[in-house]
Short mmCIF file of C-alpha atoms and ligand atoms in Angstrom, two decimals:
data_model
loop_
_atom_site.label_atom_id
_atom_site.label_comp_id
_atom_site.label_asym_id
_atom_site.label_seq_id
_atom_site.Cartn_x
_atom_site.Cartn_y
_atom_site.Cartn_z
CA MET A 1 -31.97 -68.49 -26.81
CA GLN A 2 -31.34 -68.65 -30.64
CA CYS A 3 -34.45 -67.55 -31.42
CA CYS A 4 -35.93 -65.96 -35.95
CA VAL A 5 -33.53 -68.08 -37.18
CA LEU A 6 -36.10 -69.75 -39.89
CA PRO A 7 -34.78 -70.91 -43.11
CA GLY A 8 -34.88 -68.36 -46.59
CA ARG A 9 -37.90 -68.01 -47.93
CA HIS A 10 -37.71 -67.76 -51.83
CA ARG A 11 -38.67 -64.41 -52.07
CA PRO A 12 -40.78 -63.63 -56.12
CA GLU A 13 -38.76 -61.28 -57.96
CA VAL A 14 -38.98 -57.11 -57.43
CA THR A 15 -38.01 -54.91 -59.87
CA ASN A 16 -36.36 -51.80 -59.62
CA ARG A 17 -34.62 -53.43 -56.14
CA MET A 18 -31.43 -50.63 -55.33
CA ALA A 19 -28.37 -53.54 -54.91
CA PHE A 20 -26.96 -52.47 -51.94
CA ALA A 21 -23.16 -52.87 -51.33
CA LEU A 22 -21.18 -52.25 -49.05
CA SER A 23 -17.43 -49.60 -50.05
CA ASP A 24 -14.45 -50.72 -49.79
CA GLU A 25 -13.14 -49.19 -46.87
CA ARG A 26 -15.91 -49.61 -45.15
CA ILE A 27 -15.62 -53.12 -46.20
CA LYS A 28 -12.45 -53.77 -44.00
CA GLU A 29 -14.05 -52.15 -41.05
CA PHE A 30 -16.97 -55.59 -41.95
CA ALA A 31 -13.81 -57.41 -41.73
CA GLU A 32 -12.16 -56.41 -38.58
CA ILE A 33 -15.61 -56.61 -36.88
CA LEU A 34 -15.94 -60.05 -37.54
CA SER A 35 -12.39 -60.62 -36.38
CA ARG A 36 -13.92 -59.43 -33.17
CA TYR A 37 -16.49 -62.61 -32.64
CA PRO A 38 -16.02 -65.70 -32.26
CA ASN A 39 -18.34 -67.11 -35.61
CA LYS A 40 -19.85 -64.57 -38.52
CA MET A 41 -24.04 -65.21 -36.45
CA ALA A 42 -22.68 -62.91 -33.19
CA ALA A 43 -21.16 -60.47 -35.82
CA CYS A 44 -24.64 -58.93 -36.50
CA ILE A 45 -25.52 -56.06 -34.41
CA PRO A 46 -22.66 -54.60 -35.78
CA VAL A 47 -22.53 -55.57 -39.12
CA LEU A 48 -25.48 -54.00 -39.71
CA HIS A 49 -24.77 -51.09 -37.16
CA LEU A 50 -22.29 -50.45 -39.71
CA CYS A 51 -24.85 -50.96 -42.95
CA GLN A 52 -27.14 -48.97 -41.56
CA GLU A 53 -24.91 -45.89 -41.58
CA ALA A 54 -23.52 -46.78 -45.19
CA ASN A 55 -26.92 -47.01 -46.45
CA ASP A 56 -28.08 -43.14 -45.31
CA ASN A 57 -28.75 -44.37 -41.51
CA TRP A 58 -32.44 -46.99 -42.48
CA VAL A 59 -31.89 -50.68 -43.18
CA SER A 60 -34.34 -52.02 -46.55
CA ASP A 61 -34.37 -55.19 -47.61
CA GLU A 62 -31.30 -55.02 -49.93
CA VAL A 63 -29.50 -54.03 -46.88
CA THR A 64 -31.06 -57.30 -44.51
CA GLU A 65 -30.38 -59.64 -47.65
CA TYR A 66 -26.41 -58.96 -48.23
CA VAL A 67 -25.77 -59.35 -44.92
CA ALA A 68 -27.27 -62.74 -44.15
CA GLU A 69 -25.06 -63.66 -47.07
CA LYS A 70 -22.43 -62.07 -46.08
CA LEU A 71 -22.50 -63.47 -42.50
CA GLU A 72 -24.23 -66.65 -44.11
CA LEU A 73 -28.21 -66.59 -42.25
CA SER A 74 -30.61 -66.11 -43.45
CA ALA A 75 -32.88 -63.19 -44.62
CA ALA A 76 -35.28 -64.10 -41.85
CA HIS A 77 -32.86 -64.05 -39.09
CA VAL A 78 -31.12 -60.76 -40.08
CA LYS A 79 -34.62 -58.93 -40.59
CA GLY A 80 -35.76 -60.40 -37.40
CA VAL A 81 -32.82 -58.91 -35.06
CA ALA A 82 -32.85 -54.96 -37.53
CA THR A 83 -37.41 -55.46 -36.50
CA PHE A 84 -36.19 -56.38 -33.01
CA TYR A 85 -34.29 -53.93 -31.95
CA SER A 86 -35.21 -50.07 -31.94
CA LEU A 87 -32.33 -49.17 -33.16
CA PHE A 88 -31.98 -50.14 -36.64
CA ASN A 89 -34.80 -48.05 -38.59
CA ARG A 90 -37.18 -50.04 -41.09
CA GLU A 91 -37.87 -46.90 -43.68
CA LYS A 92 -35.29 -44.74 -44.25
CA PRO A 93 -35.82 -41.69 -41.43
CA GLY A 94 -34.96 -37.83 -41.37
CA LYS A 95 -31.56 -36.25 -42.38
CA HIS A 96 -31.05 -35.36 -37.53
CA GLN A 97 -33.61 -38.10 -35.51
CA VAL A 98 -34.04 -36.43 -32.65
CA TRP A 99 -35.21 -39.36 -29.47
CA VAL A 100 -36.94 -38.10 -26.48
CA CYS A 101 -36.39 -40.07 -22.93
CA ARG A 102 -40.14 -40.47 -21.87
CA THR A 103 -38.35 -43.35 -19.42
CA LEU A 104 -39.73 -42.69 -15.43
CA SER A 105 -36.75 -39.81 -14.48
CA CYS A 106 -36.97 -38.32 -17.07
CA ALA A 107 -40.60 -38.18 -16.58
CA LEU A 108 -41.00 -36.95 -13.50
CA ARG A 109 -38.42 -34.48 -14.53
CA GLY A 110 -40.32 -33.29 -16.96
CA SER A 111 -39.99 -35.38 -20.13
CA GLU A 112 -43.79 -34.64 -21.73
CA GLY A 113 -43.39 -31.20 -21.49
CA ILE A 114 -39.66 -31.57 -23.77
CA ILE A 115 -42.10 -34.09 -25.97
CA SER A 116 -45.50 -31.57 -26.56
CA HIS A 117 -42.56 -28.84 -27.13
CA CYS A 118 -41.11 -30.70 -29.71
CA GLU A 119 -44.65 -31.79 -31.09
CA LYS A 120 -44.92 -28.72 -31.89
CA ARG A 121 -42.06 -27.32 -32.88
CA LEU A 122 -42.03 -29.21 -35.81
CA GLY A 123 -45.28 -29.49 -36.67
CA ILE A 124 -44.84 -33.50 -36.46
CA LYS A 125 -46.05 -36.24 -34.00
CA MET A 126 -43.14 -38.17 -32.24
CA GLY A 127 -42.36 -41.06 -35.22
CA ASP A 128 -42.77 -38.70 -37.93
CA THR A 129 -40.79 -36.77 -40.21
CA THR A 130 -40.22 -32.93 -41.01
CA PRO A 131 -41.67 -32.20 -44.59
CA ASP A 132 -38.45 -31.04 -45.86
CA GLY A 133 -36.19 -34.73 -44.16
CA LYS A 134 -34.58 -32.67 -41.98
CA ILE A 135 -35.32 -34.31 -38.49
CA THR A 136 -37.43 -37.85 -37.32
CA LEU A 137 -38.46 -36.81 -33.84
CA ARG A 138 -38.43 -40.62 -30.98
CA THR A 139 -39.28 -41.90 -27.64
CA ALA A 140 -36.89 -42.88 -26.43
CA GLU A 141 -36.00 -45.55 -22.64
CA CYS A 142 -34.48 -45.01 -20.08
CA LEU A 143 -30.20 -43.14 -22.38
CA ALA A 144 -29.35 -44.44 -19.00
CA ALA A 145 -28.99 -40.45 -18.18
CA CYS A 146 -31.04 -40.51 -15.60
CA GLY A 147 -28.87 -37.69 -13.05
CA THR A 148 -29.26 -35.14 -15.74
CA ALA A 149 -32.76 -35.84 -16.71
CA PRO A 150 -34.75 -35.24 -19.14
CA ALA A 151 -32.56 -36.37 -21.77
CA MET A 152 -32.15 -37.20 -25.80
CA GLN A 153 -30.07 -38.15 -28.56
CA VAL A 154 -29.71 -36.03 -31.72
CA ASN A 155 -27.83 -38.66 -34.00
CA LYS A 156 -24.98 -39.79 -32.03
CA GLU A 157 -24.70 -36.89 -29.43
CA TYR A 158 -26.82 -36.66 -26.01
CA HIS A 159 -28.42 -33.21 -24.49
CA GLU A 160 -29.16 -32.80 -20.81
CA ASN A 161 -31.07 -31.68 -18.21
CA LEU A 162 -32.82 -30.18 -21.11
CA THR A 163 -35.49 -26.75 -21.17
CA PRO A 164 -37.36 -25.27 -23.55
CA GLU A 165 -35.16 -22.87 -24.48
CA SER A 166 -32.48 -24.98 -24.78
CA VAL A 167 -34.63 -28.18 -27.06
CA ASP A 168 -35.37 -25.40 -28.88
CA ALA A 169 -31.45 -24.36 -29.19
CA VAL A 170 -30.58 -27.15 -30.64
CA LEU A 171 -33.31 -27.83 -33.11
CA ASP A 172 -32.97 -24.74 -34.52
CA LYS A 173 -29.70 -25.23 -35.49
CA LEU A 174 -30.83 -29.22 -37.15
CA LEU A 175 -33.66 -27.15 -38.91
CA ALA A 176 -30.17 -24.78 -40.15
CA ASP A 177 -28.22 -27.14 -41.48
S1 LIG B 201 -34.53 -42.27 -17.60
FE1 LIG B 201 -34.10 -40.74 -19.03
S2 LIG B 201 -32.13 -41.58 -19.55
FE2 LIG B 201 -33.62 -42.61 -17.84
#
């Protein structure tokens, strides 16, 4: 199914926008990604991941415009992809991202308590970032670690069989980083 393939719209000139471009090294990764897909459109998601990583973990309008130009797509199409998938951040997140799974297996094994423990420990609500910019807290749908629930993902790492004590150990490390 093709969706969100809308013609590019004229945008008024916005001042003070930070231009985005990939480094030479990441341009090589970009080329390698393209080589794995039958056409440029099919590479949109991995290219967005690459650019997000290169842009402090978020997809700004400048990033969507850059990706659109590189992949010969409309900016609206790329924006549609970036806003559809929750793994793309549309605002700059904290230095570390913590996703606590709230789906069935985790819920049955106490994820609700883990979620409130995280919120209390960090003094923020799910979806927020600590005032020092260290941690963004989010809920996640099944992380595919149901057998070792409750689980959470911290950046690219999994932590499983969570208890309030094991969560504290993880959060302490992140806060000290
Ligand atoms: S339900 Fe939490 S990992 Fe599957």
